[in-house]
JSON list of C-alpha atoms in Angstrom, two decimals:
[
{"chain": "O", "resi": 1, "resn": "UNK", "atom": "CA", "xyz": [2.09, 21.01, -15.37]},
{"chain": "O", "resi": 2, "resn": "UNK", "atom": "CA", "xyz": [5.03, 19.84, -17.44]},
{"chain": "O", "resi": 3, "resn": "UNK", "atom": "CA", "xyz": [5.04, 17.13, -20.07]},
{"chain": "O", "resi": 4, "resn": "UNK", "atom": "CA", "xyz": [7.95, 14.70, -20.33]},
{"chain": "O", "resi": 5, "resn": "UNK", "atom": "CA", "xyz": [8.43, 12.40, -23.28]},
{"chain": "O", "resi": 6, "resn": "UNK", "atom": "CA", "xyz": [10.13, 9.06, -22.66]},
{"chain": "O", "resi": 7, "resn": "UNK", "atom": "CA", "xyz": [11.48, 6.52, -25.05]},
{"chain": "O", "resi": 8, "resn": "UNK", "atom": "CA", "xyz": [10.14, 3.08, -24.17]},
{"chain": "O", "resi": 9, "resn": "UNK", "atom": "CA", "xyz": [11.06, -0.09, -26.00]},
{"chain": "O", "resi": 10, "resn": "UNK", "atom": "CA", "xyz": [8.34, -1.31, -28.30]},
{"chain": "O", "resi": 11, "resn": "UNK", "atom": "CA", "xyz": [8.73, -4.85, -26.96]},
{"chain": "O", "resi": 12, "resn": "UNK", "atom": "CA", "xyz": [7.98, -3.64, -23.42]},
{"chain": "O", "resi": 13, "resn": "UNK", "atom": "CA", "xyz": [4.82, -1.89, -24.60]},
{"chain": "O", "resi": 14, "resn": "UNK", "atom": "CA", "xyz": [3.80, -4.99, -26.56]},
{"chain": "O", "resi": 15, "resn": "UNK", "atom": "CA", "xyz": [4.47, -7.34, -23.65]},
{"chain": "O", "resi": 16, "resn": "UNK", "atom": "CA", "xyz": [2.83, -5.46, -20.78]},
{"chain": "O", "resi": 17, "resn": "UNK", "atom": "CA", "xyz": [0.80, -2.76, -22.49]},
{"chain": "O", "resi": 18, "resn": "UNK", "atom": "CA", "xyz": [0.89, 1.00, -22.66]},
{"chain": "O", "resi": 19, "resn": "UNK", "atom": "CA", "xyz": [-1.69, 1.40, -19.87]},
{"chain": "O", "resi": 20, "resn": "UNK", "atom": "CA", "xyz": [0.42, -0.68, -17.50]},
{"chain": "O", "resi": 21, "resn": "UNK", "atom": "CA", "xyz": [3.54, 1.35, -18.26]},
{"chain": "O", "resi": 22, "resn": "UNK", "atom": "CA", "xyz": [1.62, 4.61, -17.84]},
{"chain": "O", "resi": 23, "resn": "UNK", "atom": "CA", "xyz": [0.10, 3.44, -14.56]},
{"chain": "O", "resi": 24, "resn": "UNK", "atom": "CA", "xyz": [3.52, 2.39, -13.27]},
{"chain": "O", "resi": 25, "resn": "UNK", "atom": "CA", "xyz": [5.08, 5.75, -14.12]},
{"chain": "O", "resi": 26, "resn": "UNK", "atom": "CA", "xyz": [2.19, 7.64, -12.54]},
{"chain": "O", "resi": 27, "resn": "UNK", "atom": "CA", "xyz": [2.56, 5.63, -9.31]},
{"chain": "O", "resi": 28, "resn": "UNK", "atom": "CA", "xyz": [6.30, 6.31, -9.26]},
{"chain": "O", "resi": 29, "resn": "UNK", "atom": "CA", "xyz": [5.67, 10.03, -9.72]},
{"chain": "O", "resi": 30, "resn": "UNK", "atom": "CA", "xyz": [3.14, 9.97, -6.88]},
{"chain": "O", "resi": 31, "resn": "UNK", "atom": "CA", "xyz": [5.70, 8.27, -4.66]},
{"chain": "O", "resi": 32, "resn": "UNK", "atom": "CA", "xyz": [8.34, 10.83, -5.67]},
{"chain": "O", "resi": 33, "resn": "UNK", "atom": "CA", "xyz": [5.98, 13.68, -4.76]},
{"chain": "O", "resi": 34, "resn": "UNK", "atom": "CA", "xyz": [5.15, 12.08, -1.40]},
{"chain": "O", "resi": 35, "resn": "UNK", "atom": "CA", "xyz": [8.85, 11.57, -0.68]},
{"chain": "O", "resi": 36, "resn": "UNK", "atom": "CA", "xyz": [9.55, 15.23, -1.54]},
{"chain": "O", "resi": 37, "resn": "UNK", "atom": "CA", "xyz": [6.74, 16.45, 0.70]},
{"chain": "O", "resi": 38, "resn": "UNK", "atom": "CA", "xyz": [7.96, 14.22, 3.55]},
{"chain": "O", "resi": 39, "resn": "UNK", "atom": "CA", "xyz": [11.43, 15.71, 3.26]},
{"chain": "O", "resi": 40, "resn": "UNK", "atom": "CA", "xyz": [9.93, 19.21, 3.34]},
{"chain": "O", "resi": 41, "resn": "UNK", "atom": "CA", "xyz": [7.95, 18.39, 6.49]},
{"chain": "O", "resi": 42, "resn": "UNK", "atom": "CA", "xyz": [11.05, 16.93, 8.15]},
{"chain": "O", "resi": 43, "resn": "UNK", "atom": "CA", "xyz": [13.04, 20.05, 7.27]},
{"chain": "O", "resi": 44, "resn": "UNK", "atom": "CA", "xyz": [10.37, 22.33, 8.73]},
{"chain": "O", "resi": 45, "resn": "UNK", "atom": "CA", "xyz": [10.19, 20.27, 11.94]},
{"chain": "O", "resi": 46, "resn": "UNK", "atom": "CA", "xyz": [13.95, 20.59, 12.36]},
{"chain": "O", "resi": 47, "resn": "UNK", "atom": "CA", "xyz": [13.80, 24.34, 11.66]},
{"chain": "O", "resi": 48, "resn": "UNK", "atom": "CA", "xyz": [11.02, 24.79, 14.24]},
{"chain": "O", "resi": 49, "resn": "UNK", "atom": "CA", "xyz": [13.35, 23.73, 17.05]},
{"chain": "O", "resi": 50, "resn": "UNK", "atom": "CA", "xyz": [10.75, 21.42, 18.54]},
{"chain": "O", "resi": 51, "resn": "UNK", "atom": "CA", "xyz": [12.18, 18.39, 20.33]},
{"chain": "O", "resi": 52, "resn": "UNK", "atom": "CA", "xyz": [10.22, 15.79, 18.37]},
{"chain": "O", "resi": 53, "resn": "UNK", "atom": "CA", "xyz": [11.35, 12.84, 20.50]},
{"chain": "O", "resi": 54, "resn": "UNK", "atom": "CA", "xyz": [10.32, 14.59, 23.71]},
{"chain": "O", "resi": 55, "resn": "UNK", "atom": "CA", "xyz": [6.91, 15.49, 22.24]},
{"chain": "O", "resi": 56, "resn": "UNK", "atom": "CA", "xyz": [6.30, 11.88, 21.19]},
{"chain": "O", "resi": 57, "resn": "UNK", "atom": "CA", "xyz": [7.29, 10.56, 24.62]},
{"chain": "O", "resi": 58, "resn": "UNK", "atom": "CA", "xyz": [4.96, 13.02, 26.38]},
{"chain": "O", "resi": 59, "resn": "UNK", "atom": "CA", "xyz": [2.02, 12.15, 24.14]},
{"chain": "O", "resi": 60, "resn": "UNK", "atom": "CA", "xyz": [2.62, 8.43, 24.63]},
{"chain": "O", "resi": 61, "resn": "UNK", "atom": "CA", "xyz": [2.73, 8.88, 28.41]},
{"chain": "O", "resi": 62, "resn": "UNK", "atom": "CA", "xyz": [-0.52, 10.85, 28.36]},
{"chain": "O", "resi": 63, "resn": "UNK", "atom": "CA", "xyz": [-2.20, 8.25, 26.16]},
{"chain": "O", "resi": 64, "resn": "UNK", "atom": "CA", "xyz": [-1.03, 5.43, 28.46]},
{"chain": "O", "resi": 65, "resn": "UNK", "atom": "CA", "xyz": [-2.40, 7.23, 31.55]},
{"chain": "O", "resi": 66, "resn": "UNK", "atom": "CA", "xyz": [-5.73, 7.80, 29.82]},
{"chain": "O", "resi": 67, "resn": "UNK", "atom": "CA", "xyz": [-5.91, 4.18, 28.67]},
{"chain": "O", "resi": 68, "resn": "UNK", "atom": "CA", "xyz": [-5.13, 2.89, 32.18]},
{"chain": "O", "resi": 69, "resn": "UNK", "atom": "CA", "xyz": [-7.77, 5.12, 33.77]},
{"chain": "O", "resi": 70, "resn": "UNK", "atom": "CA", "xyz": [-10.47, 4.13, 31.27]},
{"chain": "O", "resi": 71, "resn": "UNK", "atom": "CA", "xyz": [-9.82, 0.46, 30.61]},
{"chain": "O", "resi": 72, "resn": "UNK", "atom": "CA", "xyz": [-7.53, -0.97, 33.28]},
{"chain": "O", "resi": 73, "resn": "UNK", "atom": "CA", "xyz": [-8.88, 0.69, 36.42]},
{"chain": "O", "resi": 74, "resn": "UNK", "atom": "CA", "xyz": [-10.99, -2.36, 37.36]},
{"chain": "O", "resi": 75, "resn": "UNK", "atom": "CA", "xyz": [-8.19, -4.79, 36.54]},
{"chain": "O", "resi": 76, "resn": "UNK", "atom": "CA", "xyz": [-5.60, -3.04, 38.71]}
]
């Protein structure tokens, strides 16, 4: 793990506190990591050649058929 030192204005630390600044930066880093991982997943999906839109449509159709057969059969 790397360590990064940042210069933060003393007035900011005094106004909102060091813990708040640290927590904010940690949340931003977590978001950055999640964003990076999402981009990696998207890249791998594209590389796989799978037609994502078609897969989603097929799964939705299957789910709708199952829902109709279980919950709407008496109503139809």
